[in-house]
Protein backbone atom coordinates (compact mmCIF):
# COMPACT_ATOMS: atom_id res chain seq x y z
CA LYS A 1 0.00 0.00 0.00
CA ASN A 2 2.79 2.41 0.91
CA VAL A 3 4.57 1.58 -2.34
CA ARG A 4 1.41 2.35 -4.32
CA GLN A 5 0.89 5.64 -2.47
CA THR A 6 4.49 6.61 -3.10
CA PHE A 7 4.11 5.76 -6.78
CA TYR A 8 1.02 7.94 -7.18
CA LEU A 9 2.58 10.79 -5.21
CA ASN A 10 5.66 10.69 -7.42
CA LEU A 11 3.47 10.54 -10.52
CA ALA A 12 1.43 13.53 -9.36
CA ALA A 13 4.60 15.46 -8.57
CA SER A 14 6.03 14.65 -12.00
CA LEU A 15 2.83 15.78 -13.71
CA LEU A 16 2.81 19.00 -11.69
CA VAL A 17 6.43 19.72 -12.63
CA THR A 18 5.60 19.02 -16.29
CA VAL A 19 2.64 21.41 -16.18
CA ILE A 20 4.74 24.14 -14.53
CA ILE A 21 7.59 23.74 -17.04
CA THR A 22 5.13 23.80 -19.94
CA PHE A 23 3.51 26.95 -18.55
CA ILE A 24 6.91 28.64 -18.17
CA ILE A 25 7.88 27.70 -21.73
CA LEU A 26 4.60 29.10 -23.07
CA LEU A 27 5.18 32.36 -21.18
CA MET A 28 8.70 32.58 -22.60
CA ILE A 29 7.42 31.97 -26.14
CA ARG A 30 4.71 34.59 -25.67
CA GLY A 31 7.23 37.12 -24.38
CA TYR A 32 9.61 36.34 -27.23
CA ASN A 33 6.83 36.80 -29.80
CA LYS A 34 5.89 40.13 -28.24
CA LYS A 35 9.52 41.21 -28.39
CA LEU A 36 9.73 40.22 -32.06
CA GLU A 37 6.52 42.11 -32.79
CA PHE A 38 7.86 45.20 -30.99
CA MET A 39 11.15 45.02 -32.89
CA ALA A 40 9.29 44.74 -36.19
CA ARG A 41 7.29 47.92 -35.50
CA ASN A 42 9.60 50.03 -33.35
CA ASP A 43 13.04 51.56 -33.57
CA THR A 44 15.29 49.51 -31.31
CA LEU A 45 17.29 52.51 -30.04
CA THR A 46 14.56 55.02 -29.21
CA GLY A 47 11.47 52.83 -28.90
CA LEU A 48 9.58 55.11 -31.29
CA MET A 49 7.69 53.79 -34.30
CA ASN A 50 9.90 52.79 -37.18
CA ARG A 51 9.24 53.94 -40.73
CA THR A 52 6.97 51.02 -41.61
CA ALA A 53 4.80 51.38 -38.52
CA PHE A 54 4.53 55.15 -38.94
CA ASN A 55 3.54 54.79 -42.59
CA ASP A 56 0.78 52.35 -41.68
CA SER A 57 -0.62 54.44 -38.80
CA PHE A 58 -0.39 57.79 -40.55
CA SER A 59 -1.93 56.48 -43.76
CA ASP A 60 -4.94 55.26 -41.78
CA PHE A 61 -5.37 58.68 -40.15
CA LEU A 62 -4.87 60.43 -43.48
CA ASN A 63 -7.65 58.40 -45.08
CA LEU A 64 -9.95 59.10 -42.13
CA CYS A 65 -9.24 62.84 -42.17
CA ASN A 66 -9.78 62.99 -45.94
CA ARG A 67 -13.22 61.41 -45.53
CA ARG A 68 -14.22 63.63 -42.62
CA GLY A 69 -12.57 66.82 -43.79
CA ASP A 70 -10.50 67.16 -40.61
CA PRO A 71 -7.13 68.96 -40.73
CA LEU A 72 -3.98 66.88 -40.60
CA SER A 73 -0.38 68.10 -40.46
CA LEU A 74 3.07 66.57 -40.63
CA ILE A 75 6.32 67.70 -39.02
CA PHE A 76 9.60 66.39 -40.40
CA PHE A 77 12.81 67.38 -38.64
CA ASP A 78 16.50 66.64 -38.65
CA ILE A 79 18.98 67.19 -35.83
CA ASP A 80 21.48 69.87 -36.84
CA ASN A 81 25.18 69.01 -37.09
CA PHE A 82 24.58 65.49 -35.83
CA LYS A 83 27.57 64.12 -37.74
CA ASN A 84 29.81 66.45 -35.72
CA ILE A 85 28.47 64.95 -32.48
CA ASN A 86 29.28 61.44 -33.69
CA ASP A 87 32.69 62.43 -35.04
CA THR A 88 33.87 64.44 -32.04
CA LEU A 89 32.15 62.73 -29.10
CA GLY A 90 31.60 59.22 -30.44
CA HIS A 91 28.61 57.18 -31.54
CA GLN A 92 27.61 56.39 -27.96
CA ALA A 93 27.10 60.10 -27.32
CA GLY A 94 25.19 60.34 -30.58
CA ASP A 95 22.92 57.48 -29.52
CA SER A 96 22.32 59.17 -26.17
CA VAL A 97 21.26 62.34 -27.97
CA LEU A 98 18.79 60.39 -30.12
CA ILE A 99 17.35 58.66 -27.06
CA ARG A 100 16.93 62.00 -25.27
CA ILE A 101 15.24 63.54 -28.31
CA ALA A 102 12.78 60.63 -28.29
CA GLU A 103 12.10 61.18 -24.58
CA LEU A 104 11.36 64.86 -25.17
CA LEU A 105 9.03 63.99 -28.03
CA LYS A 106 7.09 61.59 -25.83
CA THR A 107 6.63 64.18 -23.09
CA ARG A 108 5.93 67.23 -25.29
CA LEU A 109 3.48 65.72 -27.77
CA ARG A 110 -0.19 64.92 -27.29
CA ARG A 111 -1.58 61.42 -26.90
CA THR A 112 -3.28 61.68 -30.27
CA ASP A 113 -0.04 62.51 -32.09
CA ILE A 114 2.03 59.78 -33.71
CA VAL A 115 5.80 59.99 -33.80
CA GLY A 116 8.52 57.92 -35.37
CA ARG A 117 12.21 57.82 -36.11
CA TRP A 118 12.45 58.05 -39.87
CA GLY A 119 16.10 57.07 -40.00
CA GLY A 120 19.46 58.33 -38.75
CA GLU A 121 18.84 61.69 -37.08
CA GLU A 122 15.51 62.30 -38.84
CA PHE A 123 12.19 62.16 -36.99
CA ILE A 124 8.60 62.52 -38.12
CA VAL A 125 5.44 63.59 -36.29
CA GLY A 126 1.85 63.16 -37.45
CA LEU A 127 -0.53 65.72 -35.97
CA ILE A 128 -4.13 64.55 -36.01
CA ASP A 129 -6.91 67.17 -36.19
CA THR A 130 -4.28 69.92 -36.39
CA ASP A 131 -4.23 72.82 -38.83
CA HIS A 132 -1.11 74.59 -40.03
CA LYS A 133 -1.15 77.31 -37.38
CA ASN A 134 -1.31 74.83 -34.51
CA ALA A 135 1.33 72.65 -36.18
CA GLU A 136 3.70 75.63 -36.12
CA VAL A 137 3.05 76.11 -32.40
CA ILE A 138 3.85 72.45 -31.70
CA ALA A 139 7.00 72.57 -33.84
CA GLU A 140 8.20 75.67 -32.00
CA THR A 141 7.57 73.94 -28.68
CA LEU A 142 9.78 71.06 -29.80
CA ARG A 143 12.46 73.33 -31.22
CA LYS A 144 12.79 75.24 -27.95
CA ALA A 145 12.65 72.04 -25.88
CA PHE A 146 15.65 70.62 -27.75
CA GLU A 147 17.67 73.83 -27.72
CA GLU A 148 17.10 74.52 -24.01
CA ASP A 149 17.28 70.98 -22.63
CA PRO A 150 20.10 70.78 -20.04
CA HIS A 151 20.51 67.04 -20.51
CA LEU A 152 21.17 67.45 -24.23
CA LEU A 153 23.57 70.28 -23.46
CA HIS A 154 25.45 68.01 -21.07
CA LEU A 155 25.61 65.21 -23.64
CA SER A 156 26.91 67.33 -26.50
CA SER A 157 28.66 70.24 -24.69
CA SER A 158 26.69 72.69 -26.87
CA PRO A 159 22.97 73.23 -27.54
CA VAL A 160 21.36 70.55 -29.69
CA THR A 161 19.11 72.08 -32.33
CA ALA A 162 16.94 70.82 -35.16
CA SER A 163 15.56 72.09 -38.46
CA PHE A 164 11.85 71.57 -39.07
CA GLY A 165 9.63 71.29 -42.11
CA ILE A 166 5.85 71.53 -41.76
CA VAL A 167 3.11 70.57 -44.19
CA THR A 168 -0.68 70.41 -43.90
CA ALA A 169 -2.63 67.87 -45.92
CA ARG A 170 -4.66 68.82 -48.97
CA ASN A 171 -7.30 66.78 -50.77
CA GLY A 172 -5.68 63.90 -52.60
CA ASP A 173 -2.47 63.95 -50.58
CA THR A 174 -0.68 60.73 -49.72
CA ILE A 175 2.02 60.25 -47.13
CA ASP A 176 4.56 60.36 -49.97
CA THR A 177 3.38 63.74 -51.32
CA LEU A 178 3.23 65.16 -47.80
CA LEU A 179 6.69 63.89 -46.95
CA THR A 180 8.16 65.29 -50.16
CA ARG A 181 6.89 68.78 -49.32
CA ALA A 182 7.86 68.53 -45.64
CA ASP A 183 11.33 67.31 -46.60
CA SER A 184 11.81 70.28 -48.96
CA ALA A 185 10.73 72.67 -46.21
CA MET A 186 13.13 71.06 -43.75
CA TYR A 187 16.08 71.41 -46.13
CA ARG A 188 15.13 75.03 -46.72
CA ALA A 189 15.35 75.52 -42.94
CA LYS A 190 18.86 74.04 -43.08
CA GLU A 191 19.88 76.37 -45.89
CA LEU A 192 18.52 79.42 -44.06
CA GLY A 193 20.69 78.83 -41.01
CA LYS A 194 19.30 75.77 -39.17
CA ASN A 195 17.47 75.71 -35.83
CA ARG A 196 14.32 77.06 -37.44
CA ILE A 197 10.93 76.08 -38.82
CA GLU A 198 9.93 76.35 -42.45
CA THR A 199 6.56 75.75 -44.04
CA ALA A 200 6.05 73.78 -47.22
CA ILE A 201 5.46 76.07 -50.19
CA GLU A 202 2.00 75.38 -51.58
CA HIS A 203 1.46 75.94 -55.30
């Protein structure tokens, strides 16, 4: 009788261990899948949306705003003289600057805004239900936040600035047409001295 009881107790213990191990493995697989999903949609350095994720989200909002007639604006900006930061202070310092820029974006933007790292030192912000005038106000808030941030100043030993291009959607716009105009405005800001905001020229 004791032998039989011992057998069943050992069997129950083995089954319990098997269930626990299986549960742990399933949790690990689930966590790994979530990590893969995050990496597929987010920039690994800053945690912001990557280009693909931003395109998908912004295109959905653009279609919705076109149907409803709501205003929609786009901010495209590039950190000024970023190559100098990498060349003089090293890529680790450059990465720290990018991470801090992302942190400032997360705290300065509204919950309805979508933001992504476009690539390198370029970032993009989609402003839902926002006309051109309000987009300029938001861009100026970001410009000042970067220039005056003490943490960025500590990282780079000089103020970190950015050049901004702003565009507001028109009927028939796609993300590509908006980005083309915003990109042109941003490069015009660079040519005019950097650390400034330029509006896309509408024809």
